[in-house]
PDB file of C-alpha atoms in Angstrom:
ATOM      1  CA  GLY K   6      -6.183   7.751  13.938  1.00  0.00           C
ATOM      2  CA  GLU K   7      -2.481   7.415  12.508  1.00  0.00           C
ATOM      3  CA  ASN K   8      -1.306  10.157  10.398  1.00  0.00           C
ATOM      4  CA  VAL K   9       1.927   9.599   8.339  1.00  0.00           C
ATOM      5  CA  GLU K  10       4.127  12.429   7.067  1.00  0.00           C
ATOM      6  CA  GLN K  11       6.772  11.768   4.454  1.00  0.00           C
ATOM      7  CA  HIS K  12       9.255  14.249   3.184  1.00  0.00           C
ATOM      8  CA  PRO K  13      10.832  15.331   0.689  1.00  0.00           C
ATOM      9  CA  SER K  14       8.064  14.446  -2.019  1.00  0.00           C
ATOM     10  CA  THR K  15      10.444  14.516  -4.729  1.00  0.00           C
ATOM     11  CA  LEU K  16      14.348  13.775  -4.748  1.00  0.00           C
ATOM     12  CA  SER K  17      17.067  13.845  -7.349  1.00  0.00           C
ATOM     13  CA  VAL K  18      20.255  12.629  -7.010  1.00  0.00           C
ATOM     14  CA  GLN K  19      23.364  11.645  -8.915  1.00  0.00           C
ATOM     15  CA  GLU K  20      24.060   7.862  -9.607  1.00  0.00           C
ATOM     16  CA  GLY K  21      26.243   6.822  -6.783  1.00  0.00           C
ATOM     17  CA  ASP K  22      24.919   9.270  -3.977  1.00  0.00           C
ATOM     18  CA  SER K  23      23.040   8.276  -1.363  1.00  0.00           C
ATOM     19  CA  ALA K  24      19.299   9.011  -0.720  1.00  0.00           C
ATOM     20  CA  VAL K  25      17.708   9.552   2.488  1.00  0.00           C
ATOM     21  CA  ILE K  26      13.584   9.628   2.669  1.00  0.00           C
ATOM     22  CA  LYS K  27      11.856  10.519   6.291  1.00  0.00           C
ATOM     23  CA  CYS K  28       8.656   9.654   7.890  1.00  0.00           C
ATOM     24  CA  THR K  29       6.761  10.708  10.982  1.00  0.00           C
ATOM     25  CA  TYR K  30       3.773   8.814  12.318  1.00  0.00           C
ATOM     26  CA  SER K  31       1.307  10.267  14.894  1.00  0.00           C
ATOM     27  CA  ASP K  32       0.110   7.115  16.928  1.00  0.00           C
ATOM     28  CA  SER K  33       2.890   5.789  19.547  1.00  0.00           C
ATOM     29  CA  ALA K  34       0.803   2.289  19.232  1.00  0.00           C
ATOM     30  CA  SER K  35       2.331   1.708  15.729  1.00  0.00           C
ATOM     31  CA  ASN K  36       5.127  -0.744  15.983  1.00  0.00           C
ATOM     32  CA  TYR K  37       5.429  -1.767  12.365  1.00  0.00           C
ATOM     33  CA  PHE K  38       6.798   0.361   9.751  1.00  0.00           C
ATOM     34  CA  PRO K  39       7.662  -1.150   6.174  1.00  0.00           C
ATOM     35  CA  TRP K  40       8.629   0.658   3.083  1.00  0.00           C
ATOM     36  CA  TYR K  41       7.291   0.203  -0.127  1.00  0.00           C
ATOM     37  CA  LYS K  42       8.927   0.764  -3.817  1.00  0.00           C
ATOM     38  CA  GLN K  43       6.702   1.576  -6.616  1.00  0.00           C
ATOM     39  CA  GLU K  44       8.200   1.637 -10.250  1.00  0.00           C
ATOM     40  CA  LEU K  45       6.232   3.331 -13.102  1.00  0.00           C
ATOM     41  CA  GLY K  46       3.071   1.283 -13.929  1.00  0.00           C
ATOM     42  CA  LYS K  47       3.865  -1.435 -11.561  1.00  0.00           C
ATOM     43  CA  ARG K  48       2.628  -2.659  -8.108  1.00  0.00           C
ATOM     44  CA  PRO K  49       3.832  -1.628  -4.706  1.00  0.00           C
ATOM     45  CA  GLN K  50       6.419  -3.964  -3.286  1.00  0.00           C
ATOM     46  CA  LEU K  51       7.838  -4.203   0.056  1.00  0.00           C
ATOM     47  CA  ILE K  52      11.538  -3.596   0.146  1.00  0.00           C
ATOM     48  CA  ILE K  53      12.480  -3.355   3.666  1.00  0.00           C
ATOM     49  CA  ASP K  54      10.304  -3.159   7.043  1.00  0.00           C
ATOM     50  CA  ILE K  55      11.372  -2.694  10.605  1.00  0.00           C
ATOM     51  CA  ARG K  56       9.684  -3.462  14.099  1.00  0.00           C
ATOM     52  CA  SER K  57       9.448  -1.669  17.198  1.00  0.00           C
ATOM     53  CA  ASN K  58      12.035  -3.464  19.055  1.00  0.00           C
ATOM     54  CA  VAL K  59      14.634  -2.751  16.487  1.00  0.00           C
ATOM     55  CA  GLY K  60      16.288   0.449  16.069  1.00  0.00           C
ATOM     56  CA  GLU K  61      18.347  -0.094  12.626  1.00  0.00           C
ATOM     57  CA  LYS K  62      17.903  -2.820   9.876  1.00  0.00           C
ATOM     58  CA  LYS K  63      20.119  -3.137   6.735  1.00  0.00           C
ATOM     59  CA  ASP K  64      19.780  -5.024   3.748  1.00  0.00           C
ATOM     60  CA  GLN K  65      22.507  -4.359   1.064  1.00  0.00           C
ATOM     61  CA  ARG K  66      22.261  -0.847  -0.217  1.00  0.00           C
ATOM     62  CA  ILE K  67      18.928  -0.306   1.778  1.00  0.00           C
ATOM     63  CA  ALA K  68      18.564   0.432   5.723  1.00  0.00           C
ATOM     64  CA  VAL K  69      16.057   1.642   7.694  1.00  0.00           C
ATOM     65  CA  THR K  70      16.216   3.399  11.031  1.00  0.00           C
ATOM     66  CA  LEU K  71      13.194   3.944  13.963  1.00  0.00           C
ATOM     67  CA  ASN K  72      13.177   6.679  16.581  1.00  0.00           C
ATOM     68  CA  LYS K  73      10.279   5.829  18.634  1.00  0.00           C
ATOM     69  CA  THR K  74      10.678   8.438  21.025  1.00  0.00           C
ATOM     70  CA  ALA K  75      10.707  10.797  17.969  1.00  0.00           C
ATOM     71  CA  LYS K  76       8.248   8.774  16.270  1.00  0.00           C
ATOM     72  CA  HIS K  77       9.862   8.998  13.099  1.00  0.00           C
ATOM     73  CA  PHE K  78      11.820   6.522  10.692  1.00  0.00           C
ATOM     74  CA  SER K  79      13.967   7.089   7.697  1.00  0.00           C
ATOM     75  CA  LEU K  80      15.138   4.869   4.467  1.00  0.00           C
ATOM     76  CA  HIS K  81      18.541   5.261   3.271  1.00  0.00           C
ATOM     77  CA  ILE K  82      19.560   4.186   0.125  1.00  0.00           C
ATOM     78  CA  THR K  83      23.581   4.142  -0.785  1.00  0.00           C
ATOM     79  CA  GLU K  84      25.339   3.905  -3.966  1.00  0.00           C
ATOM     80  CA  THR K  85      22.022   4.643  -5.948  1.00  0.00           C
ATOM     81  CA  GLN K  86      21.410   3.271  -9.120  1.00  0.00           C
ATOM     82  CA  PRO K  87      19.052   4.347 -12.002  1.00  0.00           C
ATOM     83  CA  GLU K  88      17.008   1.301 -11.298  1.00  0.00           C
ATOM     84  CA  ASP K  89      16.314   2.589  -7.612  1.00  0.00           C
ATOM     85  CA  SER K  90      14.240   5.355  -9.376  1.00  0.00           C
ATOM     86  CA  ALA K  91      10.697   5.080  -8.491  1.00  0.00           C
ATOM     87  CA  VAL K  92       8.001   6.151  -5.813  1.00  0.00           C
ATOM     88  CA  TYR K  93       8.581   5.008  -2.106  1.00  0.00           C
ATOM     89  CA  PHE K  94       6.055   5.002   0.500  1.00  0.00           C
ATOM     90  CA  CYS K  95       6.650   4.608   3.985  1.00  0.00           C
ATOM     91  CA  ALA K  96       3.693   3.162   6.093  1.00  0.00           C
ATOM     92  CA  ALA K  97       3.178   2.528   9.887  1.00  0.00           C
ATOM     93  CA  SER K  98       0.938  -0.352  11.319  1.00  0.00           C
ATOM     94  CA  MET K  99       0.017  -1.932  14.486  1.00  0.00           C
ATOM     95  CA  GLY K 100       0.608  -4.982  12.987  1.00  0.00           C
ATOM     96  CA  TYR K 101      -1.929  -7.556  11.211  1.00  0.00           C
ATOM     97  CA  GLY K 102      -2.482  -5.046   8.659  1.00  0.00           C
ATOM     98  CA  GLN K 103      -4.647  -3.101  10.882  1.00  0.00           C
ATOM     99  CA  ASN K 104      -4.720   0.795  10.510  1.00  0.00           C
ATOM    100  CA  PHE K 105      -2.169   0.615   7.852  1.00  0.00           C
ATOM    101  CA  VAL K 106      -1.633   3.845   7.092  1.00  0.00           C
ATOM    102  CA  PHE K 107       0.748   5.185   3.931  1.00  0.00           C
ATOM    103  CA  GLY K 108       2.580   8.261   3.506  1.00  0.00           C
ATOM    104  CA  PRO K 109       2.240  10.402   0.692  1.00  0.00           C
ATOM    105  CA  GLY K 110       5.062   8.876  -1.303  1.00  0.00           C
ATOM    106  CA  THR K 111       8.531  10.356  -2.348  1.00  0.00           C
ATOM    107  CA  ARG K 112       9.596  10.189  -6.004  1.00  0.00           C
ATOM    108  CA  LEU K 113      12.978   9.248  -6.133  1.00  0.00           C
ATOM    109  CA  SER K 114      14.906  10.155  -9.624  1.00  0.00           C
ATOM    110  CA  VAL K 115      18.729   9.012  -9.919  1.00  0.00           C
ATOM    111  CA  LEU K 116      20.113  10.641 -12.476  1.00  0.00           C
ATOM    112  CA  PRO K 117      23.017   9.081 -14.778  1.00  0.00           C
TER     113      PRO K 117
ATOM    114  CA  GLU Y  14      -0.599 -16.553 -12.393  1.00  0.00           C
ATOM    115  CA  THR Y  15       0.295 -16.676  -8.978  1.00  0.00           C
ATOM    116  CA  GLY Y  16       0.330 -13.727  -6.324  1.00  0.00           C
ATOM    117  CA  VAL Y  17      -2.537 -11.379  -6.400  1.00  0.00           C
ATOM    118  CA  THR Y  18      -4.514 -11.149  -9.381  1.00  0.00           C
ATOM    119  CA  GLN Y  19      -7.072  -8.316 -10.388  1.00  0.00           C
ATOM    120  CA  THR Y  20      -9.644  -8.261 -13.031  1.00  0.00           C
ATOM    121  CA  PRO Y  21     -10.354  -6.114 -15.248  1.00  0.00           C
ATOM    122  CA  ARG Y  22      -6.740  -4.096 -15.665  1.00  0.00           C
ATOM    123  CA  HIS Y  23      -8.832  -1.334 -17.331  1.00  0.00           C
ATOM    124  CA  LEU Y  24     -12.418  -0.269 -16.882  1.00  0.00           C
ATOM    125  CA  VAL Y  25     -14.281   2.784 -18.206  1.00  0.00           C
ATOM    126  CA  MET Y  26     -17.852   3.328 -17.015  1.00  0.00           C
ATOM    127  CA  GLY Y  27     -20.434   5.715 -16.860  1.00  0.00           C
ATOM    128  CA  MET Y  28     -21.920   7.173 -13.876  1.00  0.00           C
ATOM    129  CA  THR Y  29     -25.066   5.424 -14.340  1.00  0.00           C
ATOM    130  CA  ASN Y  30     -23.099   1.991 -14.539  1.00  0.00           C
ATOM    131  CA  LYS Y  31     -22.960  -0.896 -12.389  1.00  0.00           C
ATOM    132  CA  LYS Y  32     -19.731  -3.064 -12.212  1.00  0.00           C
ATOM    133  CA  SER Y  33     -17.616  -5.163 -10.407  1.00  0.00           C
ATOM    134  CA  LEU Y  34     -13.795  -5.479  -9.456  1.00  0.00           C
ATOM    135  CA  LYS Y  35     -12.275  -8.547  -8.739  1.00  0.00           C
ATOM    136  CA  CYS Y  36      -9.655  -9.746  -6.894  1.00  0.00           C
ATOM    137  CA  GLU Y  37      -7.855 -13.164  -6.134  1.00  0.00           C
ATOM    138  CA  GLN Y  38      -4.985 -14.133  -4.165  1.00  0.00           C
ATOM    139  CA  HIS Y  39      -2.929 -17.369  -4.486  1.00  0.00           C
ATOM    140  CA  LEU Y  40      -1.265 -17.236  -1.216  1.00  0.00           C
ATOM    141  CA  GLY Y  41      -3.028 -18.768   1.200  1.00  0.00           C
ATOM    142  CA  HIS Y  42      -3.553 -15.263   2.883  1.00  0.00           C
ATOM    143  CA  ASN Y  43      -6.232 -14.772   5.364  1.00  0.00           C
ATOM    144  CA  ALA Y  44      -6.405 -10.644   5.124  1.00  0.00           C
ATOM    145  CA  MET Y  45      -7.420  -8.797   2.075  1.00  0.00           C
ATOM    146  CA  TYR Y  46      -7.669  -4.869   1.358  1.00  0.00           C
ATOM    147  CA  TRP Y  47      -8.693  -2.541  -1.114  1.00  0.00           C
ATOM    148  CA  TYR Y  48      -6.921   0.809  -1.564  1.00  0.00           C
ATOM    149  CA  LYS Y  49      -7.170   3.744  -3.747  1.00  0.00           C
ATOM    150  CA  GLN Y  50      -4.648   5.280  -5.624  1.00  0.00           C
ATOM    151  CA  SER Y  51      -4.757   8.630  -7.184  1.00  0.00           C
ATOM    152  CA  ALA Y  52      -2.635  11.617  -7.797  1.00  0.00           C
ATOM    153  CA  LYS Y  53      -4.430  13.286  -4.635  1.00  0.00           C
ATOM    154  CA  LYS Y  54      -4.021  10.700  -2.321  1.00  0.00           C
ATOM    155  CA  PRO Y  55      -1.203   7.811  -3.296  1.00  0.00           C
ATOM    156  CA  LEU Y  56      -2.512   4.863  -1.304  1.00  0.00           C
ATOM    157  CA  GLU Y  57      -5.710   5.236   0.472  1.00  0.00           C
ATOM    158  CA  LEU Y  58      -6.935   2.135   2.398  1.00  0.00           C
ATOM    159  CA  MET Y  59     -10.859   1.526   1.752  1.00  0.00           C
ATOM    160  CA  PHE Y  60     -11.721  -1.758   3.156  1.00  0.00           C
ATOM    161  CA  VAL Y  61      -9.942  -4.516   5.115  1.00  0.00           C
ATOM    162  CA  TYR Y  62     -11.325  -7.832   5.803  1.00  0.00           C
ATOM    163  CA  ASN Y  63      -9.662 -10.489   8.096  1.00  0.00           C
ATOM    164  CA  PHE Y  64     -11.200 -14.009   7.780  1.00  0.00           C
ATOM    165  CA  LYS Y  65     -13.752 -12.997   5.653  1.00  0.00           C
ATOM    166  CA  GLU Y  66     -14.984 -10.248   8.010  1.00  0.00           C
ATOM    167  CA  GLN Y  67     -14.793  -6.671   7.456  1.00  0.00           C
ATOM    168  CA  THR Y  68     -12.634  -5.165  10.003  1.00  0.00           C
ATOM    169  CA  GLU Y  69     -11.985  -1.788   8.734  1.00  0.00           C
ATOM    170  CA  ASN Y  70     -14.177   0.919   6.547  1.00  0.00           C
ATOM    171  CA  ASN Y  71     -12.325   4.254   6.384  1.00  0.00           C
ATOM    172  CA  SER Y  72     -15.372   6.041   5.587  1.00  0.00           C
ATOM    173  CA  VAL Y  73     -15.767   5.372   2.126  1.00  0.00           C
ATOM    174  CA  PRO Y  74     -18.952   6.197   0.480  1.00  0.00           C
ATOM    175  CA  SER Y  75     -21.691   3.825  -0.124  1.00  0.00           C
ATOM    176  CA  ARG Y  76     -21.446   3.729  -3.754  1.00  0.00           C
ATOM    177  CA  PHE Y  77     -18.420   1.174  -2.972  1.00  0.00           C
ATOM    178  CA  SER Y  78     -19.608  -1.997  -1.890  1.00  0.00           C
ATOM    179  CA  PRO Y  79     -17.391  -4.768  -1.056  1.00  0.00           C
ATOM    180  CA  GLU Y  80     -17.901  -8.334  -0.699  1.00  0.00           C
ATOM    181  CA  CYS Y  81     -15.365 -10.870   0.566  1.00  0.00           C
ATOM    182  CA  PRO Y  82     -16.898 -14.699  -0.101  1.00  0.00           C
ATOM    183  CA  ASN Y  83     -13.879 -16.306   1.063  1.00  0.00           C
ATOM    184  CA  SER Y  84     -10.402 -15.909   1.882  1.00  0.00           C
ATOM    185  CA  SER Y  85      -9.245 -16.125  -1.490  1.00  0.00           C
ATOM    186  CA  HIS Y  86     -11.721 -13.863  -3.268  1.00  0.00           C
ATOM    187  CA  LEU Y  87     -12.355 -10.206  -2.842  1.00  0.00           C
ATOM    188  CA  PHE Y  88     -14.889  -8.030  -4.888  1.00  0.00           C
ATOM    189  CA  LEU Y  89     -15.694  -4.159  -4.965  1.00  0.00           C
ATOM    190  CA  HIS Y  90     -19.195  -3.209  -6.427  1.00  0.00           C
ATOM    191  CA  LEU Y  91     -19.404   0.055  -8.213  1.00  0.00           C
ATOM    192  CA  HIS Y  92     -22.577   1.780  -8.931  1.00  0.00           C
ATOM    193  CA  THR Y  93     -23.603   5.387  -9.274  1.00  0.00           C
ATOM    194  CA  LEU Y  94     -19.580   6.469  -9.262  1.00  0.00           C
ATOM    195  CA  GLN Y  95     -18.570   9.917  -9.838  1.00  0.00           C
ATOM    196  CA  PRO Y  96     -16.015  11.315 -12.112  1.00  0.00           C
ATOM    197  CA  GLU Y  97     -13.604  11.853  -9.120  1.00  0.00           C
ATOM    198  CA  ASP Y  98     -13.626   8.047  -8.486  1.00  0.00           C
ATOM    199  CA  SER Y  99     -11.474   7.494 -11.293  1.00  0.00           C
ATOM    200  CA  ALA Y 100      -8.266   6.043  -9.990  1.00  0.00           C
ATOM    201  CA  LEU Y 101      -6.050   3.042  -9.917  1.00  0.00           C
ATOM    202  CA  TYR Y 102      -7.870   0.584  -7.384  1.00  0.00           C
ATOM    203  CA  LEU Y 103      -5.428  -1.795  -5.839  1.00  0.00           C
ATOM    204  CA  CYS Y 104      -5.756  -4.835  -4.309  1.00  0.00           C
ATOM    205  CA  ALA Y 105      -3.641  -6.559  -1.555  1.00  0.00           C
ATOM    206  CA  SER Y 106      -3.324  -9.546   0.588  1.00  0.00           C
ATOM    207  CA  SER Y 107      -1.547 -10.434   3.846  1.00  0.00           C
ATOM    208  CA  GLN Y 108      -1.202 -13.525   6.222  1.00  0.00           C
ATOM    209  CA  GLY Y 109      -4.212 -11.730   8.753  1.00  0.00           C
ATOM    210  CA  ARG Y 110      -4.858 -11.805  12.361  1.00  0.00           C
ATOM    211  CA  ALA Y 111      -4.936 -15.323  13.590  1.00  0.00           C
ATOM    212  CA  SER Y 112      -2.177 -16.743  11.730  1.00  0.00           C
ATOM    213  CA  GLY Y 113       0.338 -16.017  13.970  1.00  0.00           C
ATOM    214  CA  GLY Y 114       2.267 -13.366  12.238  1.00  0.00           C
ATOM    215  CA  VAL Y 115       2.320 -10.192  14.003  1.00  0.00           C
ATOM    216  CA  TYR Y 116       3.855  -7.957  11.223  1.00  0.00           C
ATOM    217  CA  ASN Y 117       2.410  -8.774   7.994  1.00  0.00           C
ATOM    218  CA  GLU Y 118       3.734  -7.850   4.945  1.00  0.00           C
ATOM    219  CA  GLN Y 119       1.205  -6.868   2.454  1.00  0.00           C
ATOM    220  CA  PHE Y 120       1.414  -8.242  -1.325  1.00  0.00           C
ATOM    221  CA  PHE Y 121      -0.372  -5.970  -3.948  1.00  0.00           C
ATOM    222  CA  GLY Y 122      -2.096  -6.984  -7.306  1.00  0.00           C
ATOM    223  CA  PRO Y 123      -1.413  -4.985 -10.411  1.00  0.00           C
ATOM    224  CA  GLY Y 124      -4.535  -3.072  -9.748  1.00  0.00           C
ATOM    225  CA  THR Y 125      -7.764  -1.939 -11.853  1.00  0.00           C
ATOM    226  CA  ARG Y 126      -7.237   1.358 -13.685  1.00  0.00           C
ATOM    227  CA  LEU Y 127     -10.739   2.825 -13.502  1.00  0.00           C
ATOM    228  CA  THR Y 128     -12.120   5.859 -15.426  1.00  0.00           C
ATOM    229  CA  VAL Y 129     -15.572   7.110 -14.696  1.00  0.00           C
ATOM    230  CA  LEU Y 130     -16.984   9.280 -17.492  1.00  0.00           C
TER     231      LEU Y 130
END
């Protein structure tokens, strides 16, 4: 089955700096890669996703890149702010929520 | 309340008790999921229901028994649990297989914090 790895497990950055979180997956059939943000005590929420026919997607300060050949994808956050502090989960899926496998998460701390 | 709701929000039970967790979605979705979130395995998929049919069971012990009476409701029946089952249990929903949406965002509920004594 699918296996998703995520690095780093913890990340601290200064406010205003960029943060990069990387994930790798094992099943080449996966074609949907969402990123979820979970703030302390709250539920995970989708922040951005990318599909296998796209190499890069951007939404304001957040961007995701996908390399299907290497089977890895990354989340980039620019101009980080304290409210970006949370746990970020990547996931891989073949669509329809089937085989929806999450990475172990990255705890991001943005220091003022 | 809109979105995905879960009750109870907190539950403490003994190992011999029987309890049930409830999830309800108000989004018109057709797929529902149970996840277990703990320090050891942050988001572990347990069960998937698509149009009320269970389509995935990730080797979950039989002391966890899911029930999906309709596309809007999902239950997780618990019996003879172990202390290591203490965790946050999250329910989620999405559009589902036959709805035409190939890539489906999952909407999570607030979770039930379960403590097994």
